[in-house]
Amino acid sequence: MLNFSFSLGVGTSSLLICIVNLIYTFIQKRTDKLQNRLFIVLLCILMLNSATSIISAVFCTPPYSDYNIANFAVQGSRYLYFITHTALCPVFFYYVSNVNFMTTRLANRKMFLISIPFFITELMALSNPLTHFIWRIDENYEFHREWGEFLIYIAALFYYVLSFIVVARSWNVISKKRRTALVFFFIMAAVGVVAQLVNKYFKVEVLAEAIGFTGVMMSVENEDDRIDIGMGFYNRTALNLDIESCLKHGRKLHILMIRIQNYDLVNRLVGNGEENTVADIISGYLRSIVKRYYIYVPEKNTFVMTIYEKNDEEVYALAESVAKRFEEPWDYREYSIQLTATVIVADVPKQISNTAELFYMVESPVSAKTKKNLLKGDDLNFIMRRQAVEAAISRGFAEGSYEVYYQPTYHINGKLHGAEALIRMHDKELGNLYPDEFIPIAEQSGLIDDIDEFVLDEVCRFLKTGIPQKYGIDNINVNLSVLQCMRPGFVESIDRIVDRYSIDRKKINFEITESIAADDYDTLSWVIKILKKEGFLFSMDDYGTGYSNVSAVFSLNLDVVKIDKSLLWGAEKSKLGMVILENTIRMIQEMNKKILVEGVETESQIELLRKLKVDYLQGFYFSKPIPKDLFIKHIYMGSTFNKN
């Protein structure tokens, strides 16, 4: 039989482990969350259990066992052990539930029913001096287990199994580190309980649990992997896992998102480029709204707050106060700073039913048409629309949703010159989608390369038929995403598609936009140089809408400059507009570039452009963008333009 010195050693070891864990917890300053407080309660329970083991071991051995106080000390320690240890598994269940964002409010009927075994067994432990349901000590001071102790073990097993089920249900939405720590505790607790059940003198249950909680403290209570160190709030990974857990366990909440629109400007002006400047400015205010552990930074310019246990009206009122606060300047060091912010409120799970939708909200640009600084309710439809469009883009190739349209271009003398290839999309669910909507989304989602290659492939296939050449088309313009041409292997992919159809490269004219081209002239100039050497032509699209350096634009060795329709239409509205158009055309001509003017819709515009001696025309006066079959009929009817 094991002697009492063994129990004394085990109890002392358990107590020291718990004390070290408790000290470390306070040093880490992780004591404000309910999860943290429950962990501290668990440590305190084990400390008391360890202390009772020490007391029992001391007063059950000579010479202390001969004192009259020994019996009182032993019985008192037994009593304290049972009323505290009975609560260990239930409290651990509440702890695991909080870690996994499962509500533990007793107002919840399900949680109230789950708590009934805890209340019953705890009442039995408290009343044991009168009832002796759990244990008793006979006249020879021998300890005897009673039927109530087995009931306590059954209740403990109930909460142990429930805790395991909570972890199992959350297996895919908690980090590997947390899973490992919790499983480690389950194993240690099971080993300790079984060992002590087999031999009541082999009192290692508390020690095993203390060791298990050390792993929990190191991996669950330590949240370094969840914190954005620079910002001081939870990071994107934490937001994803926490919302996944809430959705998994049916926990309802609201998301209140603050997107700082002038984030980069503020950092440059007052923060010397430091990423945490805006967080320093507003962190105190955010913490006055919710606790720090409900604040996340999924993107550098975006702060997300999770709000629990409040209805729509309460959250909307809070959001309105936040939006109003951002209308006022912020004091920071010696500066008075105006932060431009958009506040977005969404209900989980009514409006946000999964984390993919959440991060659509985080990442989606707010529509330029929106003038509000607070978006809620139906204002969030743009997020759902964006998600639906991206899904349509992804399935578009498999379902044959894409089609290339052609819009003819003409020489100023009326002879057919060429055409511009334009992508259109006919989705089975969303109907007809236009490039203005789906191209920006395709660029952001990384699907633009596939679309650009599809258009080029269709154009080459059309040229291979010989029909365009038969009716006098010099070349077909293909819009080119500069994002695509910046990626490695771009030139090779272009050559591969064109070589597949053995197409004369001079029949393809790549169009790039002025505003995008300004981003990286050196790389773009290198790509254009290689492709022009192979025979391809290049145009600058939408000239007059961007803010690029003029000399840099024309250093790209372009063949044609396409003047945006806004310059033509502006020339008809005012004298200043006419001056701008005339001088723009004159400047391009002096640089020996061909000129195509877009947006031609009237005969008077044609006469104006004839006087200004531009080279090519394009617009609805001649034809809208039309499918290939209609385009063939259009050019078949005549090689010179006439009003449709």
XYZ file of C-alpha atoms in Angstrom:
644
model
C 0.000 0.000 0.000
C 1.245 3.460 -0.814
C 2.215 5.484 2.259
C 1.163 9.012 3.080
C 4.556 10.492 2.103
C 3.646 9.672 -1.491
C 0.378 11.604 -1.125
C 2.267 14.483 0.450
C 4.731 14.596 -2.437
C 2.023 14.415 -5.083
C -0.053 17.105 -3.368
C 2.948 19.411 -2.986
C 3.924 18.934 -6.645
C 0.375 19.677 -7.800
C 0.197 22.809 -5.647
C 3.506 24.148 -6.952
C 2.503 23.516 -10.588
C -0.790 25.377 -10.092
C 0.912 28.307 -8.330
C 3.424 28.661 -11.177
C 0.604 28.538 -13.751
C -1.382 31.144 -11.837
C 1.601 33.492 -11.521
C 2.378 33.131 -15.229
C -1.262 33.872 -16.104
C -1.143 37.154 -14.184
C 2.261 38.054 -15.656
C 0.781 37.635 -19.147
C -2.096 39.968 -18.118
C -4.672 37.693 -19.722
C -7.289 37.941 -17.005
C -10.078 40.033 -18.524
C -11.962 37.490 -20.644
C -14.523 35.113 -19.141
C -12.385 32.330 -20.582
C -9.385 33.654 -18.599
C -11.376 33.945 -15.387
C -12.703 30.404 -15.724
C -9.142 29.161 -16.200
C -8.107 30.939 -13.001
C -11.048 29.312 -11.199
C -9.880 25.907 -12.447
C -6.370 26.569 -11.134
C -7.761 27.697 -7.774
C -9.856 24.517 -7.519
C -6.793 22.387 -8.142
C -4.765 24.430 -5.656
C -7.399 23.811 -2.977
C -7.507 20.126 -3.909
C -3.721 19.940 -3.611
C -3.827 21.714 -0.259
C -6.407 19.250 1.072
C -4.205 16.340 -0.036
C -1.289 17.851 1.853
C -3.398 18.386 4.990
C -4.734 14.843 4.878
C -1.246 13.407 4.417
C 0.177 15.436 7.299
C -2.562 14.761 9.833
C -2.868 11.089 9.019
C 0.752 10.356 10.023
C 2.326 10.371 13.468
C 2.844 12.387 15.550
C 0.102 14.662 14.179
C -2.452 11.851 13.913
C -2.423 11.518 17.707
C -3.690 15.058 18.216
C -7.434 15.702 18.725
C -7.342 18.279 15.960
C -6.241 15.650 13.425
C -9.720 14.224 12.945
C -11.202 17.680 12.490
C -8.460 18.669 9.991
C -8.840 15.478 7.970
C -12.617 15.709 7.813
C -12.450 19.424 6.973
C -9.972 18.819 4.156
C -12.115 15.992 2.795
C -15.156 18.251 2.828
C -13.303 21.085 1.064
C -11.929 18.629 -1.500
C -15.320 17.295 -2.510
C -17.167 20.631 -2.713
C -14.398 22.050 -4.929
C -13.436 19.001 -6.980
C -17.090 18.303 -7.771
C -17.099 21.644 -9.630
C -13.942 20.927 -11.660
C -15.452 19.122 -14.676
C -18.512 21.419 -14.962
C -16.271 24.516 -14.839
C -13.970 22.916 -17.415
C -16.985 22.340 -19.661
C -17.924 26.032 -19.355
C -14.286 26.918 -20.080
C -14.144 24.798 -23.245
C -17.501 26.228 -24.348
C -16.194 29.784 -23.990
C -12.981 28.959 -25.837
C -15.151 27.712 -28.707
C -17.675 30.595 -28.532
C -20.562 28.437 -27.363
C -22.885 30.438 -25.117
C -22.899 29.507 -21.403
C -25.719 31.816 -20.345
C -28.114 30.022 -17.988
C -30.933 31.995 -19.610
C -30.423 29.611 -22.477
C -32.729 26.632 -21.809
C -30.279 24.102 -23.174
C -27.478 25.396 -20.968
C -29.771 25.436 -17.915
C -30.630 21.754 -18.413
C -26.964 20.889 -18.865
C -26.194 22.613 -15.544
C -28.674 20.545 -13.486
C -26.243 17.631 -12.717
C -23.708 20.160 -11.443
C -26.231 21.777 -9.092
C -27.368 18.379 -7.757
C -23.882 16.970 -7.108
C -22.657 20.220 -5.604
C -25.638 20.255 -3.231
C -24.822 16.671 -2.253
C -21.225 17.659 -1.493
C -22.285 20.656 0.555
C -24.782 18.626 2.593
C -22.546 15.572 3.104
C -21.818 16.305 6.826
C -25.523 15.729 7.427
C -26.361 13.078 4.828
C -23.077 11.161 4.330
C -24.217 10.412 0.789
C -20.717 10.799 -0.637
C -18.290 9.738 2.066
C -18.001 9.055 5.792
C -15.348 8.396 8.406
C -15.988 5.637 10.939
C -15.136 5.543 14.653
C -11.643 4.289 13.760
C -11.126 7.321 11.474
C -11.216 5.150 8.392
C -12.434 6.809 5.160
C -15.282 5.094 3.325
C -16.737 5.901 -0.106
C -20.509 5.969 -0.425
C -22.824 5.721 -3.406
C -22.900 9.515 -3.843
C -19.221 9.601 -4.842
C -19.942 7.373 -7.822
C -22.771 9.734 -8.768
C -20.249 12.581 -8.705
C -17.964 10.563 -10.987
C -20.869 9.940 -13.349
C -21.681 13.683 -13.430
C -17.990 14.443 -13.996
C -17.927 11.934 -16.847
C -21.025 13.633 -18.279
C -19.272 17.020 -18.397
C -16.031 15.413 -19.554
C -17.844 13.850 -22.522
C -19.733 17.094 -23.260
C -16.423 18.982 -23.271
C -14.974 16.462 -25.678
C -18.038 16.789 -27.930
C -17.666 20.589 -27.978
C -14.016 20.223 -29.015
C -14.894 17.581 -31.624
C -17.631 19.766 -33.131
C -15.179 22.662 -33.290
C -12.287 20.548 -34.552
C -11.997 22.358 -37.883
C -12.508 25.856 -36.487
C -9.935 25.874 -33.687
C -6.215 26.058 -34.222
C -4.044 22.955 -34.156
C -2.228 24.284 -31.108
C -5.464 24.608 -29.126
C -6.726 21.213 -30.250
C -3.515 19.564 -29.138
C -3.596 21.256 -25.717
C -7.206 20.311 -25.018
C -6.703 16.704 -26.123
C -3.607 16.539 -23.907
C -5.723 17.607 -20.930
C -8.408 15.029 -21.728
C -5.789 12.285 -21.784
C -4.072 13.399 -18.564
C -7.378 13.785 -16.709
C -8.560 10.349 -17.843
C -5.291 8.702 -16.744
C -5.462 10.348 -13.322
C -9.114 9.481 -12.705
C -8.763 5.841 -13.779
C -5.629 5.388 -11.646
C -7.339 6.784 -8.561
C -10.502 4.775 -9.136
C -8.463 1.578 -9.334
C -6.569 2.407 -6.129
C -7.952 5.077 -3.812
C -4.528 5.503 -2.210
C -2.876 6.258 -5.549
C -3.924 9.915 -5.441
C -2.542 11.248 -8.723
C -5.765 12.633 -10.215
C -5.093 16.231 -9.172
C -1.459 16.048 -10.301
C -2.478 14.724 -13.720
C -5.032 17.500 -14.070
C -2.494 20.144 -13.003
C -0.063 18.899 -15.659
C -2.864 18.913 -18.222
C -3.765 22.510 -17.375
C -0.136 23.519 -17.856
C -0.499 22.502 -21.495
C -3.785 24.410 -21.719
C -2.153 27.513 -20.266
C 0.744 27.388 -22.713
C -1.359 26.754 -25.825
C -4.850 28.119 -25.188
C -4.398 30.959 -22.709
C -1.290 32.161 -24.529
C -2.717 34.014 -27.541
C 0.432 35.335 -29.202
C -0.514 33.621 -32.465
C -3.899 35.403 -32.447
C -2.609 38.921 -31.767
C -1.457 41.487 -34.303
C 1.533 42.689 -32.309
C 1.767 46.061 -34.047
C -1.941 46.864 -33.778
C -2.553 45.316 -30.353
C -5.800 43.647 -31.480
C -6.725 40.192 -32.736
C -5.597 39.323 -36.272
C -7.343 37.968 -39.360
C -6.800 34.329 -38.386
C -8.428 34.896 -34.991
C -11.431 36.578 -36.627
C -11.871 33.697 -39.043
C -11.678 31.014 -36.333
C -13.896 32.890 -33.863
C -16.678 33.584 -36.356
C -16.466 29.995 -37.613
C -16.918 28.835 -34.018
C -19.911 31.134 -33.476
C -21.552 29.842 -36.643
C -20.777 26.238 -35.704
C -22.449 26.593 -32.310
C -25.313 28.867 -33.382
C -23.981 31.886 -31.472
C -25.678 35.048 -32.763
C -23.831 38.346 -33.012
C -23.389 41.528 -35.030
C -20.317 42.631 -36.948
C -19.455 46.331 -36.788
C -16.727 47.132 -39.296
C -14.806 50.413 -39.607
C -12.887 50.880 -42.847
C -10.468 53.826 -42.880
C -10.517 55.124 -46.460
C -7.532 57.503 -46.104
C -5.392 55.061 -44.124
C -2.300 55.289 -46.357
C -2.451 59.089 -46.503
C -2.615 59.393 -42.707
C 0.321 57.002 -42.306
C 2.427 59.016 -44.730
C 1.554 62.363 -43.167
C 1.857 61.637 -39.445
C 3.085 58.096 -38.991
C 6.281 57.972 -41.062
C 4.821 54.961 -42.844
C 4.271 52.922 -39.658
C 1.435 50.412 -39.996
C -0.018 50.980 -36.503
C -0.488 54.769 -36.607
C -4.256 54.651 -37.159
C -4.597 51.954 -34.499
C -2.783 54.238 -32.048
C -5.190 57.053 -32.884
C -8.455 55.150 -32.426
C -7.586 52.220 -30.128
C -8.714 54.004 -26.972
C -12.037 54.909 -28.550
C -12.627 51.358 -29.819
C -11.922 49.932 -26.361
C -14.516 52.304 -24.926
C -17.128 50.629 -27.153
C -16.276 46.937 -26.660
C -13.708 44.916 -24.741
C -10.292 44.601 -26.376
C -10.878 40.885 -27.097
C -13.814 41.736 -29.370
C -11.666 43.879 -31.715
C -9.930 42.465 -34.803
C -7.708 43.865 -37.567
C -8.186 41.621 -40.633
C -6.732 44.260 -42.982
C -4.420 47.142 -42.146
C -7.148 49.727 -42.811
C -10.070 47.762 -41.379
C -11.183 47.273 -37.778
C -13.874 44.728 -36.949
C -15.795 44.585 -33.672
C -17.974 41.648 -32.640
C -21.054 42.566 -30.623
C -22.975 39.912 -28.686
C -26.334 39.872 -26.903
C -27.703 43.069 -28.532
C -30.634 43.523 -30.907
C -30.583 45.341 -34.258
C -31.825 48.647 -32.839
C -29.132 48.752 -30.152
C -26.367 47.903 -32.626
C -27.619 50.419 -35.214
C -27.670 53.145 -32.561
C -24.101 52.250 -31.620
C -23.025 52.272 -35.274
C -24.567 55.707 -35.810
C -22.625 57.101 -32.854
C -19.423 55.590 -34.269
C -20.087 57.097 -37.716
C -20.709 60.522 -36.141
C -17.481 60.282 -34.152
C -15.519 59.784 -37.352
C -16.997 62.990 -38.739
C -14.960 64.825 -36.102
C -11.151 65.234 -36.121
C -8.858 63.167 -33.883
C -6.055 64.588 -31.768
C -2.790 62.708 -32.217
C 0.499 64.080 -30.947
C 0.639 67.620 -32.316
C -1.791 66.880 -35.148
C -5.520 67.212 -35.648
C -6.404 64.401 -38.048
C -9.546 63.792 -40.060
C -10.107 60.086 -40.639
C -12.421 59.225 -43.514
C -14.298 56.096 -42.494
C -17.110 53.880 -43.698
C -18.984 52.021 -40.963
C -20.671 48.747 -41.932
C -23.019 46.716 -39.735
C -24.063 43.131 -40.467
C -26.012 40.467 -38.617
C -24.518 36.995 -38.150
C -25.964 34.679 -39.393
C -28.827 36.563 -41.112
C -26.626 38.616 -43.455
C -23.296 36.875 -42.958
C -23.823 33.113 -43.020
C -20.191 32.032 -43.444
C -16.692 33.455 -43.131
C -16.315 33.740 -46.905
C -19.130 36.308 -46.894
C -17.536 38.053 -43.922
C -14.239 38.502 -45.732
C -16.089 39.646 -48.854
C -17.423 42.437 -46.662
C -13.941 43.126 -45.315
C -12.269 43.150 -48.732
C -14.969 44.459 -51.077
C -14.575 48.084 -52.128
C -17.587 50.185 -51.281
C -19.516 51.174 -54.390
C -18.542 54.609 -55.685
C -22.254 55.370 -55.998
C -22.654 55.087 -52.228
C -22.537 58.455 -50.492
C -23.291 57.091 -47.013
C -20.692 56.651 -44.301
C -22.902 54.083 -42.509
C -24.059 50.968 -44.342
C -26.633 48.605 -42.849
C -29.563 46.429 -43.881
C -30.202 46.611 -47.634
C -27.091 48.772 -48.060
C -25.081 45.547 -47.860
C -26.603 44.040 -50.977
C -23.486 45.054 -52.913
C -21.514 42.478 -50.911
C -23.895 39.702 -51.817
C -23.880 40.886 -55.420
C -20.090 40.859 -55.522
C -19.987 37.323 -54.176
C -22.562 36.187 -56.722
C -20.615 37.826 -59.553
C -17.353 36.208 -58.493
C -19.075 32.833 -58.375
C -20.421 33.491 -61.878
C -16.923 34.406 -63.087
C -15.529 31.166 -61.658
C -18.134 28.949 -63.293
C -18.295 30.978 -66.501
C -15.798 28.907 -68.477
C -17.349 25.578 -67.528
C -20.843 26.820 -68.433
C -19.862 28.706 -71.594
C -21.031 32.048 -70.190
C -18.449 34.191 -71.948
C -18.835 35.630 -75.426
C -16.712 38.049 -77.424
C -18.507 41.002 -79.025
C -17.033 43.207 -81.724
C -17.412 46.956 -82.302
C -16.185 48.193 -85.708
C -13.774 51.087 -86.185
C -13.539 53.239 -89.341
C -11.047 55.401 -91.124
C -11.994 59.073 -91.112
C -12.749 58.729 -94.844
C -15.435 56.150 -94.091
C -13.582 52.966 -94.934
C -13.717 50.028 -92.520
C -10.576 49.924 -90.403
C -10.932 47.205 -87.782
C -12.795 46.260 -84.624
C -12.455 46.158 -80.878
C -13.034 42.809 -79.155
C -15.086 43.197 -75.972
C -15.942 40.501 -73.451
C -19.543 39.917 -72.444
C -21.010 37.441 -70.000
C -24.370 35.663 -70.029
C -24.787 33.906 -66.696
C -27.649 31.447 -66.187
C -28.425 32.832 -62.729
C -27.536 36.541 -62.958
C -28.332 37.169 -66.610
C -26.214 39.524 -68.708
C -23.168 40.959 -66.956
C -21.116 43.836 -68.342
C -17.364 44.398 -68.047
C -17.757 47.464 -65.835
C -19.060 45.138 -63.124
C -17.226 41.859 -63.481
C -13.780 42.912 -64.752
C -12.748 44.746 -61.506
C -13.897 41.722 -59.497
C -11.996 39.378 -61.803
C -8.858 41.473 -61.300
C -9.193 41.378 -57.516
C -9.905 37.649 -57.421
C -7.061 36.725 -59.784
C -9.332 35.432 -62.577
C -8.572 38.202 -65.061
C -5.744 36.235 -66.713
C -8.126 33.503 -67.819
C -10.571 36.053 -69.234
C -7.865 37.912 -71.173
C -6.559 34.662 -72.625
C -10.102 33.622 -73.584
C -10.640 36.864 -75.527
C -7.310 36.549 -77.323
C -8.025 32.931 -78.183
C -11.466 33.823 -79.612
C -10.009 36.670 -81.668
C -7.298 34.405 -83.089
C -9.925 31.780 -83.894
C -11.956 34.458 -85.740
C -8.924 35.721 -87.646
C -8.060 32.155 -88.612
C -11.348 31.942 -90.569
C -10.097 34.693 -92.912
C -13.441 36.555 -92.732
C -12.034 39.751 -91.132
C -9.295 39.986 -93.744
C -11.791 39.354 -96.569
C -13.796 42.453 -95.628
C -10.807 44.722 -95.202
C -10.199 44.673 -91.447
C -6.644 45.790 -90.748
C -6.518 44.522 -87.164
C -8.632 43.668 -84.146
C -8.056 45.443 -80.852
C -7.770 43.235 -77.756
C -7.984 44.833 -74.308
C -5.014 43.868 -72.199
C -4.912 43.837 -68.408
C -1.632 45.362 -67.343
C -1.827 43.154 -64.258
C -1.599 40.225 -66.652
C 1.362 41.480 -68.631
C 3.327 42.120 -65.417
C 3.287 38.460 -64.439
C 6.136 36.085 -65.354
C 5.660 34.155 -68.573
C 3.198 36.649 -70.067
C 4.984 37.020 -73.423
C 5.298 33.241 -73.763
C 1.567 32.746 -73.090
C 0.670 35.323 -75.761
C 2.956 33.664 -78.295
C 1.576 30.230 -77.467
C -2.018 31.282 -78.184
C -1.187 33.142 -81.394
C 1.089 30.367 -82.694
C -1.700 27.845 -82.138
C -3.651 29.553 -84.958
C -0.670 30.735 -87.043
C -1.970 34.312 -87.011
C -0.149 37.292 -88.518
C 0.795 39.283 -85.418
C 0.095 42.607 -87.161
C -3.582 41.683 -87.124
C -3.689 42.051 -83.316
C -3.589 45.422 -81.583
C -3.327 45.285 -77.784
C -5.071 48.082 -75.876
C -3.849 49.246 -72.481
C -5.471 51.907 -70.315
C -3.728 55.143 -69.465
C -4.481 55.097 -65.747
C -3.110 51.590 -65.235
C -0.123 52.028 -67.505
C 1.149 54.819 -65.245
C 1.816 52.332 -62.447
C 4.927 50.751 -63.900
C 6.240 52.265 -67.127
C 9.570 50.457 -67.060
C 8.140 46.920 -66.938
C 5.322 47.745 -69.332
C 7.712 49.413 -71.775
C 9.900 46.290 -71.768
C 6.909 44.006 -72.523
C 5.657 46.295 -75.310
C 9.127 46.426 -76.838
C 9.349 42.618 -77.026
C 5.856 42.142 -78.438
C 6.178 44.974 -80.967
C 9.409 43.420 -82.161
C 7.385 40.282 -82.894
C 4.911 42.347 -84.938
C 2.057 43.110 -82.497
C 0.531 46.613 -82.405
C -0.289 48.632 -79.258
C -2.852 51.314 -78.446
C -3.444 53.560 -75.456
C -7.114 53.219 -74.468
C -9.255 55.886 -72.749
C -6.627 58.605 -73.095
C -7.709 61.733 -71.238
C -9.228 60.005 -68.221
C -6.056 59.248 -66.266
C -3.412 61.348 -64.564
C -0.267 59.839 -65.980
C 2.850 61.694 -67.018
C 2.400 62.564 -70.707
C 6.013 62.039 -71.711
C 6.047 58.667 -69.948
C 2.876 57.557 -71.758
C 4.303 58.366 -75.134
C 7.630 56.757 -74.302
C 5.792 53.420 -74.499
C 6.159 53.397 -78.320
C 2.434 53.112 -79.020
C 0.914 52.885 -82.477
C -2.475 54.441 -81.751
C -3.859 56.703 -79.022
C -7.595 56.300 -78.377
C -9.116 59.515 -77.074
C -11.831 58.929 -74.512
C -15.401 59.884 -75.447
C -15.571 62.381 -72.550
C -13.201 64.732 -74.407
C -15.341 64.601 -77.556
C -18.590 65.161 -75.684
C -17.034 67.918 -73.604
C -15.966 69.756 -76.750
C -19.628 70.071 -77.776
C -20.665 71.470 -74.415
C -18.205 74.293 -73.849
C -15.488 76.375 -75.387
C -13.025 75.088 -72.800
C -13.892 71.515 -73.759
C -13.193 72.326 -77.418
C -9.809 73.839 -76.503
C -8.876 70.709 -74.562
C -9.863 68.385 -77.433
C -8.083 70.445 -80.090
C -4.853 70.734 -78.092
C -4.889 67.049 -77.125
C -5.214 66.010 -80.774
C -2.555 68.480 -81.866
C -0.104 67.219 -79.232
C -0.617 63.574 -80.243
C -0.211 64.407 -83.916
C 3.046 66.215 -83.228
C 4.274 63.020 -81.570
C 3.518 61.139 -84.782
C 0.895 58.841 -83.266
C -2.314 57.710 -84.941
C -5.528 58.927 -83.266
C -8.807 57.078 -82.742
C -11.703 58.922 -81.121
C -14.287 56.922 -79.180
C -17.921 57.764 -78.498
C -18.891 59.051 -81.943
C -22.692 59.273 -82.106
C -23.625 62.092 -84.513
C -22.759 63.365 -87.979
C -21.744 66.738 -86.507
C -19.127 64.967 -84.389
C -17.770 63.255 -87.502
C -17.502 66.612 -89.298
C -15.674 68.102 -86.316
C -13.194 65.229 -86.216
C -12.627 65.455 -89.967
C -11.593 69.080 -89.518
C -9.236 68.046 -86.721
C -7.757 65.349 -88.993
C -7.997 62.367 -86.680
C -7.343 58.935 -88.165
C -10.024 56.561 -86.885
C -13.552 56.669 -85.432
C -15.521 54.382 -83.139
C -18.948 54.724 -81.580
C -22.646 53.948 -81.560
C -23.144 56.022 -84.720
C -21.676 53.069 -86.587
C -22.562 50.144 -84.362
C -22.820 49.029 -80.770
C -20.684 46.076 -79.716
C -22.392 43.059 -81.268
C -21.894 39.261 -81.321
C -19.594 37.794 -83.950
C -22.377 36.580 -86.260
C -24.045 39.997 -86.314
C -20.675 41.661 -86.759
C -19.992 39.526 -89.853
C -23.378 40.558 -91.302
C -22.605 44.184 -90.462
C -19.294 44.258 -92.350
C -20.781 42.157 -95.159
C -23.354 44.891 -95.837
C -20.659 47.361 -96.730
C -17.084 48.355 -96.091
C -17.954 52.040 -95.573
C -19.968 53.350 -92.650
C -23.519 54.557 -92.812
C -26.004 55.422 -90.131
C -27.790 52.325 -88.684
